[in-house]
Coordinates of C-alpha atoms in Angstrom, one line a residue:
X1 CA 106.1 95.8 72.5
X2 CA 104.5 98.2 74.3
X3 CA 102.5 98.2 77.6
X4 CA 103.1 98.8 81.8
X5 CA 106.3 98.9 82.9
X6 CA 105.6 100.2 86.4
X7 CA 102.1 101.1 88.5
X8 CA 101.6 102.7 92.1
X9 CA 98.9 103.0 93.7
X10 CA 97.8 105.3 96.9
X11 CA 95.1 104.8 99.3
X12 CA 94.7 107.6 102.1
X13 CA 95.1 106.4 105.8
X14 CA 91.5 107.4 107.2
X15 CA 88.7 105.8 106.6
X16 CA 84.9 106.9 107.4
X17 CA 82.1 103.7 108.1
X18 CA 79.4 104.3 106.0
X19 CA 77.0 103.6 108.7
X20 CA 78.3 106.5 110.7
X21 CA 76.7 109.2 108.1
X22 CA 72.7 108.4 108.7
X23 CA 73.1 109.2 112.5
X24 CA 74.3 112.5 111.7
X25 CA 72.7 113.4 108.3
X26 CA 69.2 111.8 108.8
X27 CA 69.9 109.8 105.4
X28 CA 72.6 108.2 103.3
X29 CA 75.5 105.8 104.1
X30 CA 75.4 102.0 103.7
X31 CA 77.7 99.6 104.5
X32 CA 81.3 99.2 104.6
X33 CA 83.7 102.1 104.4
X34 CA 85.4 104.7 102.2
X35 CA 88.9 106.4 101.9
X36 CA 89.1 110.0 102.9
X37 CA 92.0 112.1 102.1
X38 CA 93.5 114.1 105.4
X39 CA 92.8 118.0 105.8
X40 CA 96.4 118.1 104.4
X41 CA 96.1 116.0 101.5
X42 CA 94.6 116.9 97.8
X43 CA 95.1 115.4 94.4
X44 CA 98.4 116.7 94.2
X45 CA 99.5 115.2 97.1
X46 CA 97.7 112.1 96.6
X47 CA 99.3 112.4 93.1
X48 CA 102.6 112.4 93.9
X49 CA 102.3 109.7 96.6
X50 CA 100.9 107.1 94.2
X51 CA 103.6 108.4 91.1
X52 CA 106.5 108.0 94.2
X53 CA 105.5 104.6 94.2
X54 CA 105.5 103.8 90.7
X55 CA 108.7 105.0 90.1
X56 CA 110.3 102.7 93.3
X57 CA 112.3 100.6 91.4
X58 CA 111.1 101.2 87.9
X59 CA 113.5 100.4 84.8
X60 CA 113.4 104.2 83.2
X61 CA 112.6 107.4 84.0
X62 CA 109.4 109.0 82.5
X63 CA 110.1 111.3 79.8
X64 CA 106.7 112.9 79.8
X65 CA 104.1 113.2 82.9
X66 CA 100.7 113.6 82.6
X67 CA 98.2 114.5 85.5
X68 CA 94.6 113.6 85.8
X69 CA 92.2 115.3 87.9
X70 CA 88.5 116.2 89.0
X71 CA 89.4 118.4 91.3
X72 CA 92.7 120.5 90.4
X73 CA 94.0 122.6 93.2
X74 CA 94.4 125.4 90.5
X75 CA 93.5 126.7 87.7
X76 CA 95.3 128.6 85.1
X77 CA 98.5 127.0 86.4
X78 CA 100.0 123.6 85.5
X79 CA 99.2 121.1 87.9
X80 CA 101.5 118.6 86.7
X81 CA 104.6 120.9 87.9
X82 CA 104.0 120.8 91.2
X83 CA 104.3 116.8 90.7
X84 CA 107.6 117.3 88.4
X85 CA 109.0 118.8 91.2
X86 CA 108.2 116.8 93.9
X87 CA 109.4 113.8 92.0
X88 CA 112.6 115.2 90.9
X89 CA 112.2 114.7 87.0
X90 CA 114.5 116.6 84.5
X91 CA 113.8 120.0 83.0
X92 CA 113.5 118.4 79.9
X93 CA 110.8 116.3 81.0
X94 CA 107.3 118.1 80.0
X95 CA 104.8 118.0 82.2
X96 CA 101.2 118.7 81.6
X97 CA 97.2 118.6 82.9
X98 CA 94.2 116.4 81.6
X99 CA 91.7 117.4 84.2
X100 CA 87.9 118.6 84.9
X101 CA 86.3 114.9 83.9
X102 CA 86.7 111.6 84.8
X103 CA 87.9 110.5 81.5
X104 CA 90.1 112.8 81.2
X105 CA 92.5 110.4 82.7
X106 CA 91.6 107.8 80.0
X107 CA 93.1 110.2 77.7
X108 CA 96.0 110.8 79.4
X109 CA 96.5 107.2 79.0
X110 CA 95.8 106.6 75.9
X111 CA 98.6 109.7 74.8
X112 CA 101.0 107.6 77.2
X113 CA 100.0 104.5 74.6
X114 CA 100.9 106.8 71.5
X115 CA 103.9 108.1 72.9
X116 CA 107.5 106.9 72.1
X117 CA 109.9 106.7 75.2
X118 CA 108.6 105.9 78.8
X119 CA 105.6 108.1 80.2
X120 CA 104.1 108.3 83.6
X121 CA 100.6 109.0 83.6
X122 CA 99.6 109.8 87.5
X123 CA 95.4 110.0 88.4
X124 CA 94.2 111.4 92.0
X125 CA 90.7 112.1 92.8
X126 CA 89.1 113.3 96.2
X127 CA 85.2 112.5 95.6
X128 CA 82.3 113.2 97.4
X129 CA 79.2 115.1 97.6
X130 CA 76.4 116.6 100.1
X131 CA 76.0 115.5 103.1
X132 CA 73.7 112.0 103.1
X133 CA 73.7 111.8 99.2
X134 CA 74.8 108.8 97.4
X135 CA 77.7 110.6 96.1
X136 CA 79.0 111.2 99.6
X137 CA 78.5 107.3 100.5
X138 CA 79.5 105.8 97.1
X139 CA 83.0 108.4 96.8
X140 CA 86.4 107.7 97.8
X141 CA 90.0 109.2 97.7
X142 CA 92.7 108.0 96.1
X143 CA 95.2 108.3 93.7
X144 CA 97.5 105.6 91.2
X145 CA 100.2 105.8 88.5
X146 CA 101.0 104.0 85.4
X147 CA 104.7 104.2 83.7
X148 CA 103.8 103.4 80.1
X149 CA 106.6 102.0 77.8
X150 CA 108.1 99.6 75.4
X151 CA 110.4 96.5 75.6
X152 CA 113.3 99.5 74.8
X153 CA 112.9 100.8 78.0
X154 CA 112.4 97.8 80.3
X155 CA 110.6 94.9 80.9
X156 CA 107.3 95.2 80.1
X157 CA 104.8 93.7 82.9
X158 CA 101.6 93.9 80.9
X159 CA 102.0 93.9 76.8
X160 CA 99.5 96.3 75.1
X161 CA 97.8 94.1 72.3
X162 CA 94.2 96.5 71.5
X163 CA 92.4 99.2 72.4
X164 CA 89.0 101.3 71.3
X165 CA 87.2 104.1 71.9
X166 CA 83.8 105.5 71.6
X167 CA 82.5 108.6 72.1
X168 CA 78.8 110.2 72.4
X169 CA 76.6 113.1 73.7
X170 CA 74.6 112.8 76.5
X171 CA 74.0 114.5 79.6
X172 CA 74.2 112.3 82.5
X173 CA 76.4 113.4 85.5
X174 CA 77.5 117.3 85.4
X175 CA 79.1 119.9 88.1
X176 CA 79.3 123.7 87.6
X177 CA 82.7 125.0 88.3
X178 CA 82.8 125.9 92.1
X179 CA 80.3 123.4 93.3
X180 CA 81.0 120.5 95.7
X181 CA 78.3 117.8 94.8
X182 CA 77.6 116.5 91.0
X183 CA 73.9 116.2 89.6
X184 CA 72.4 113.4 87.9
X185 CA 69.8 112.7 85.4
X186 CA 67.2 110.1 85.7
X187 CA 69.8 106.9 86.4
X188 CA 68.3 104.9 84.2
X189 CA 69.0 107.1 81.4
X190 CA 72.8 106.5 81.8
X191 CA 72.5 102.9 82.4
X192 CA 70.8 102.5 79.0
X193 CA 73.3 104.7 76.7
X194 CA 76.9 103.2 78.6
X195 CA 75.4 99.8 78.6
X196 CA 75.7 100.0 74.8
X197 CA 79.1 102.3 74.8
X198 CA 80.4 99.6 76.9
X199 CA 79.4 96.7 74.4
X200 CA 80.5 98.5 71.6
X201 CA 83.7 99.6 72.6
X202 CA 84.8 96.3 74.4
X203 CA 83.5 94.2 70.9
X204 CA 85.9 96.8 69.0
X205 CA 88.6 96.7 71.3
X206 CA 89.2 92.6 71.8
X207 CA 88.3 92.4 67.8
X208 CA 91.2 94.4 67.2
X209 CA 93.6 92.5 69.4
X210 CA 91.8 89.2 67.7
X211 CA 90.9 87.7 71.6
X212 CA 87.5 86.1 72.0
X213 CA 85.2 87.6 75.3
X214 CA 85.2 84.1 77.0
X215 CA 89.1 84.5 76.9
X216 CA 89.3 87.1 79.1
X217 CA 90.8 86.6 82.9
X218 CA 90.1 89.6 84.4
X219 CA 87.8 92.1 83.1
X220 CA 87.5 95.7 84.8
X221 CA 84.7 98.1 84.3
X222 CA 85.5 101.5 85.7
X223 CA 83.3 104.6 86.0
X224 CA 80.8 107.1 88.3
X225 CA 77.6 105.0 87.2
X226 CA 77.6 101.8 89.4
X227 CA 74.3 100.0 88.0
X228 CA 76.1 100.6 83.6
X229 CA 79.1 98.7 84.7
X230 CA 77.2 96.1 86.3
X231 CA 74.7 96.2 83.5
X232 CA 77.9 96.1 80.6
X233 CA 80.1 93.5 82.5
X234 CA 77.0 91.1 83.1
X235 CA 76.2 91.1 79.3
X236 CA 80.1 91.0 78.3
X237 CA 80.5 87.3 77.7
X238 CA 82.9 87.3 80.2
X239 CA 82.9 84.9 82.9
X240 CA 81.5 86.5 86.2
X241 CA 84.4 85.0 88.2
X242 CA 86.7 87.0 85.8
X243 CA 85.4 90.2 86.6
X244 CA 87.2 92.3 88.6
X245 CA 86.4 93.8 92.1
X246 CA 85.9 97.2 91.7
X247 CA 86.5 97.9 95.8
X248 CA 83.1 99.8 96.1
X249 CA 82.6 98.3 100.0
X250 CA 86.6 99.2 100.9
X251 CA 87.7 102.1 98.9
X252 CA 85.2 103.8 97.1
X253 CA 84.9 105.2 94.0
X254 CA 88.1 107.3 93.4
X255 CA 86.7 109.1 90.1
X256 CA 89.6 109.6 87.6
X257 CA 91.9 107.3 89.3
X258 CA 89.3 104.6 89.4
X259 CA 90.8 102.5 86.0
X260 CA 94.4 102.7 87.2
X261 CA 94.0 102.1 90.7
X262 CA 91.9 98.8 89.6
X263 CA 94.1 98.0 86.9
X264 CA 97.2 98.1 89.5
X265 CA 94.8 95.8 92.1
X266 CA 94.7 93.4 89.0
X267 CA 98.4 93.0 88.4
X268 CA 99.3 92.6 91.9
X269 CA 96.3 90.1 92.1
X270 CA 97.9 87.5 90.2
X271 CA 101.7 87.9 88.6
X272 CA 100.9 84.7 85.9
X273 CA 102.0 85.1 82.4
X274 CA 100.0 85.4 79.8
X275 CA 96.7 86.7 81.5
X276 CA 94.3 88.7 79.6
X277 CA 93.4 91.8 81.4
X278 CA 90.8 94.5 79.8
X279 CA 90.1 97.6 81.1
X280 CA 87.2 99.1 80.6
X281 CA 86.2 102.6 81.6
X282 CA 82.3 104.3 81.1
X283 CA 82.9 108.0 81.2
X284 CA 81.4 110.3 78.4
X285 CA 81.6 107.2 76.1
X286 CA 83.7 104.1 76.7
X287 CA 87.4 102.9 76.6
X288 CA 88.8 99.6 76.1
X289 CA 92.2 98.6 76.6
X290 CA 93.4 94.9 76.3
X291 CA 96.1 94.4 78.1
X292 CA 98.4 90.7 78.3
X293 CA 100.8 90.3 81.5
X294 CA 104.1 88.4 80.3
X295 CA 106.9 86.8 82.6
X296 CA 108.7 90.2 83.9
X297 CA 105.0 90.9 85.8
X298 CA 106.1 87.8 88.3
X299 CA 109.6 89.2 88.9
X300 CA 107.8 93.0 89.5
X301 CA 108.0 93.9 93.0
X302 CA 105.6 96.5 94.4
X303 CA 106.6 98.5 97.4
X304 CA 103.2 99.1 99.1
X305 CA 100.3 96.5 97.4
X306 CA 96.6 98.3 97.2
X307 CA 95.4 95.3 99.2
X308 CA 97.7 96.1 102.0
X309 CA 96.7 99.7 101.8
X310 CA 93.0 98.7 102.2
X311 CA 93.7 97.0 105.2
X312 CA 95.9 99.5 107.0
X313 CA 93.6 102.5 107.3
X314 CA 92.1 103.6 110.6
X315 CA 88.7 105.3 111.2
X316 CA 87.8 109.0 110.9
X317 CA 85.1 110.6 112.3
X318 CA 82.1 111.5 110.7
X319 CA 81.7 115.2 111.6
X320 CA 86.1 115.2 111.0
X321 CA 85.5 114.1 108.0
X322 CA 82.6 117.0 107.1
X323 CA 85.1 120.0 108.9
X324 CA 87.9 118.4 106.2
X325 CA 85.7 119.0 103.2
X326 CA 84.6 122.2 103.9
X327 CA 81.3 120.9 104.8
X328 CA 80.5 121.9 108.3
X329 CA 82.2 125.0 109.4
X330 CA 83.9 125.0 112.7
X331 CA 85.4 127.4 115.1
X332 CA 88.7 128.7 113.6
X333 CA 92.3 128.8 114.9
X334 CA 92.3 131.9 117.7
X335 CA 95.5 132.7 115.5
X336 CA 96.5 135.2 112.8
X337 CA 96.3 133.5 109.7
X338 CA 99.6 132.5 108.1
X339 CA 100.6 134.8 105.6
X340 CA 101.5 134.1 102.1
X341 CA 104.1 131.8 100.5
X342 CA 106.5 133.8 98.6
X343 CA 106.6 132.7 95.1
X344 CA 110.7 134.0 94.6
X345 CA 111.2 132.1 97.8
X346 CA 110.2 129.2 96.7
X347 CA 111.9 129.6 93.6
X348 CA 115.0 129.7 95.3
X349 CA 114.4 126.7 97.4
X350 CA 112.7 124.5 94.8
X351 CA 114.9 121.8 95.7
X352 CA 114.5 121.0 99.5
X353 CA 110.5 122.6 98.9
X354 CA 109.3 120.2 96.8
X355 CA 112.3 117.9 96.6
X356 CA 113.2 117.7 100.4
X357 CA 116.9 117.7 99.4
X358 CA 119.4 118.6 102.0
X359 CA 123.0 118.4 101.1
X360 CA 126.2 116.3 102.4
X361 CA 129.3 118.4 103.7
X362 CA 132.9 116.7 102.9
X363 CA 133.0 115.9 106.8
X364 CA 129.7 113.6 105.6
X365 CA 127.2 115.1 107.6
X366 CA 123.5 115.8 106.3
X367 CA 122.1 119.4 106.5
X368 CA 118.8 119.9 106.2
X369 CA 117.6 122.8 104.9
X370 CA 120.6 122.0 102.8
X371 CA 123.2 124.6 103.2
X372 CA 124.8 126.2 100.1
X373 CA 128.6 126.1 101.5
X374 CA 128.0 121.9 100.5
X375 CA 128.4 120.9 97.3
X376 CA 126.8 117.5 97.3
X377 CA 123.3 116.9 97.6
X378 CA 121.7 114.5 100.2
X379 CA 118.2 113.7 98.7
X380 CA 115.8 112.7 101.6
X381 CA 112.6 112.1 100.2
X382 CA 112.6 108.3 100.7
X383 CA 114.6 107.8 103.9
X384 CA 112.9 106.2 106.7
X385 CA 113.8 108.2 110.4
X386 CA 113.4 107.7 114.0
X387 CA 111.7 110.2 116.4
X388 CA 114.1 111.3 118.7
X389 CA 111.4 113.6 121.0
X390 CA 108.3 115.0 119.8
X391 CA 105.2 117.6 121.2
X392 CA 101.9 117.9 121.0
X393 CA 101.1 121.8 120.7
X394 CA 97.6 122.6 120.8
X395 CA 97.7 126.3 120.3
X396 CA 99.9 126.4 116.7
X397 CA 97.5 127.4 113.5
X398 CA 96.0 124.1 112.0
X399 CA 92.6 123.2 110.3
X400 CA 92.8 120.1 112.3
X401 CA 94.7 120.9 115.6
X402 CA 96.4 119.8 117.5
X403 CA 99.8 119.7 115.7
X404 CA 102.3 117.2 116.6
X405 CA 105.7 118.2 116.1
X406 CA 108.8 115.8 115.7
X407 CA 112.3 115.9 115.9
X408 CA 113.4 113.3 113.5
X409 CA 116.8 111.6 112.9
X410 CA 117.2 110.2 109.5
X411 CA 119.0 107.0 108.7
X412 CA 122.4 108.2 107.3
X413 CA 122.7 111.3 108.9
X414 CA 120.5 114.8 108.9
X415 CA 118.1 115.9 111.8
X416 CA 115.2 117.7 111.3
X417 CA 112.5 119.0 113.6
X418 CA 109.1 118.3 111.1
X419 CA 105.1 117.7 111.4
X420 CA 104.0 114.5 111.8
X421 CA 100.1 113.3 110.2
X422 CA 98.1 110.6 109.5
X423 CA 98.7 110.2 113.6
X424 CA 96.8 110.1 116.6
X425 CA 98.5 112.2 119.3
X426 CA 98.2 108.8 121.6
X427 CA 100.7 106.3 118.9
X428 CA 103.1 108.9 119.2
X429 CA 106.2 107.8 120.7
X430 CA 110.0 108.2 121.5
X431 CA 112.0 105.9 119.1
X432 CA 109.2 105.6 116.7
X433 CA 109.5 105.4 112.8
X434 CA 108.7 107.7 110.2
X435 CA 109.2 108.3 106.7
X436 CA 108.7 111.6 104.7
X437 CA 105.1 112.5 102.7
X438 CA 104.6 115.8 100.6
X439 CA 101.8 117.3 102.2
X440 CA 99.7 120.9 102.1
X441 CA 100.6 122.8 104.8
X442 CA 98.6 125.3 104.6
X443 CA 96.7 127.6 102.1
X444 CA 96.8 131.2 102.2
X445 CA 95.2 134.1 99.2
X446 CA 94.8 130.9 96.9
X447 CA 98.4 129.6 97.1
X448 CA 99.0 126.4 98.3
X449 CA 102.2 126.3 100.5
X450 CA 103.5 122.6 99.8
X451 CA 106.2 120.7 102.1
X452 CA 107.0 117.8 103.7
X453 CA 105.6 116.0 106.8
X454 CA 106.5 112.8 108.2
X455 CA 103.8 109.9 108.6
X456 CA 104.4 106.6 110.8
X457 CA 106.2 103.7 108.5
X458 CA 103.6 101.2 108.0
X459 CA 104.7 98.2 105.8
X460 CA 108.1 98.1 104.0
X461 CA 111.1 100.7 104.4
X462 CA 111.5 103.0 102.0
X463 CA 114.9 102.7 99.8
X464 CA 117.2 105.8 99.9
X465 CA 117.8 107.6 96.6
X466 CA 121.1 107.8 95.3
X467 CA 123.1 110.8 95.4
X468 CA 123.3 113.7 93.5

């Protein structure tokens, strides 16, 4: 048996009303809302936030990552790495890219299905577009993970019993490296050829695991063009109670992450056994994968639900949200430019970088940075802290000032002054909690300087690793 053994799923704190985007752009918007990654978050970030989850509590380690993107921080350089570290995984552990499309995360998930031993395949996508398109309105950020397995490595949640694939030409949605909004051709071009990829791949794919359409609890239809995946699930023969929300008026559509994040939405939905799930993804073709829950799925418990993500987030503004992208340039920092992360450095530190590891002296106490006269290491990454005293400095280089800085004292031991986000300077407080997030710093000649922040703990505690 083969199938999910794990999922996580992350949703960005801000959130941007639709409505607000026609009184500033003339055009556009809609109603309800959208996620909207901070000035400090990307896909990696989102990435690793979303895999973090997936691994809380999972059976097995992953023994392969995959990372699926539309929008890589870099090219010519692994992606995926940045994640390995962040999480932790073994050298052993390879670690590679499926990115520059929206199915490319369909792929990856479809190697995790071919794979033997556990593999954790991690989609995050920031979308968007220009300012008062459709794009813009219909977008969201987000990221979700999938730890793919058999029965060999733990209980399996959600059996896999068929899949199919279809693939064809056509030129319907396209970007040109370096540009910020996709085009599209004529809509009702794309509706027409993915309205029949759909059918044909979803007729292969439940053929092949011998299920009948009208058998189907939940169907999911993922992908960019919102009128085909009405269009294929309305002529599916699946019940229309069965089919799935695809959080267009909440979230948005999150691009490559869109099938996982659903997919994860669908399992925490309902934990019965013996529900037939099928995801189905319209991206360049179609995919199908039939999936069936069994009895572990009940027992599965997830440490931060999509649902309550959705309805934790807190507005951003409008013109915010445009200074974030890149969108409407603003008046700079009137400070020098930080200079550039040193590669060797960061070599050296890889560990408490990307890791946030500090280490435990014999006399028990947590340093952090770690110090290289202790032997043990103190991993930190998921342990919950309280501000001790905090200050808002408004004169400290940021693309969003002003910075709030913390002085955090971590449950167990280790103190550590660090940047707080996803915060308004006015919910700051004295005796407040926080837990870690890897976060951007800061970007300087085209490197990314990656670290650690700490947000406000909303919803459950985070469990402290184990040693070592």
């Amino acid at each position: 048996m083969r199938g999910i053994l794990s999922w996580g799923g992350y949703l960005p704190h801000r959130r941007l009303d639709r409505q607000a985007i026609k009184a500033v752009a003339g055009t556009g918007g809609g109603r309800g809302t959208r996620t909207v990654a901070s000035y400090d978050e990307d896909a990696i970030t989102l990435g690793v936030a979303a895999a973090r989850s997936a691994l809380h509590g999972a059976p097995a380690e992953p023994r392969t990552l995959w990372f699926a993107t539309t929008e890589p921080p870099y090219l010519d350089r692994t992606n995926a790495t940045t994640l390995h570290a962040a999480l932790r995984l073994g050298r052993d552990v390879p670690a590679y890219d499926a990115v520059g499309s929206v199915r490319s995360a369909l792929g990856a998930l479809r190697a995790a299905c071919d794979a033997t031993g556990p593999v954790l395949m991690v989609a995050a996508d920031l979308r968007g577009g220009l300012p008062g398109g459709p794009d813009e309105a219909a977008g969201g950020d987000g990221a979700a993970a999938l730890l793919v397995g058999s029965d060999s490595d733990g209980p399996v949640v959600a059996e896999l019993l068929g899949r199919a694939s279809v693939t064809e030409e056509f030129l319907d949605r396209w970007r040109v490296p370096g540009e910020v909004a996709s085009r599209l051709w004529e809509e009702r071009f794309g509706e027409t050829h993915y309205t029949a990829l759909g059918a044909e791949a979803l007729k292969l794919a439940l053929g092949e695991a011998g299920i009948d359409a009208a058998d189907v609890d939940t169907l999911i239809v993922a992908g960019l063009h919102g009128r085909a995946a009405k269009a294929v699930a309305g002529r599916s023969g699946v019940p229309a109670e069965h089919v799935a929300d695809r959080l267009d008026g909440t979230v948005g559509n999150v691009g490559a992450a869109q099938p996982a994040l659903l997919l994860a939405a669908a399992l925490e939905a309902d934990p019965a056994e013996g529900r037939v799930v099928v995801l189905l993804s319209l991206s360049d073709g179609a995919d199908a994968f039939v999936l069936r829950t069994t009895a572990a799925l009940a027992e599965h418990r997830v440490e931060r639900p999509v649902k309550t993500q959705i309805a934790s987030g807190a507005p951003v503004a409008y013109g915010t949200y445009l200074a974030w992208r890149g969108l409407l340039p603003v008046e700079p920092p009137r400070r020098p430019e930080p200079a550039r992360p040193s590669s060797s450095a960061a070599n050296r530190n890889r560990d408490w970088k990307f890791g946030f590891v500090g280490s435990r002296g014999k006399e028990g106490m947590v340093r952090m940075p770690p110090s290289p006269l202790d032997e043990k290491a103190a991993p930190m990454a998921a342990t919950a802290g309280t501000i001790v005293t905090f200050t808002v400095d408004r004169l400290a280089y940021s693309p969003s000032p002003p910075v709030v800085f913390a002085v955090v004292d971590f449950d167990g031991g280790g103190r550590l002054p660090i940047e707080l986000t996803d915060v308004d300077e006015d919910e700051v407080e004295i005796g407040g909690r926080v837990e870690p997030t890897f976060r951007r710093l800061f970007t300087s000649d085209g490197i990314h300087n990656y670290f650690w922040k700490a947000r406000p703990l909303r919803g459950s505690a985070p469990v402290p690793e184990k040693e070592g």
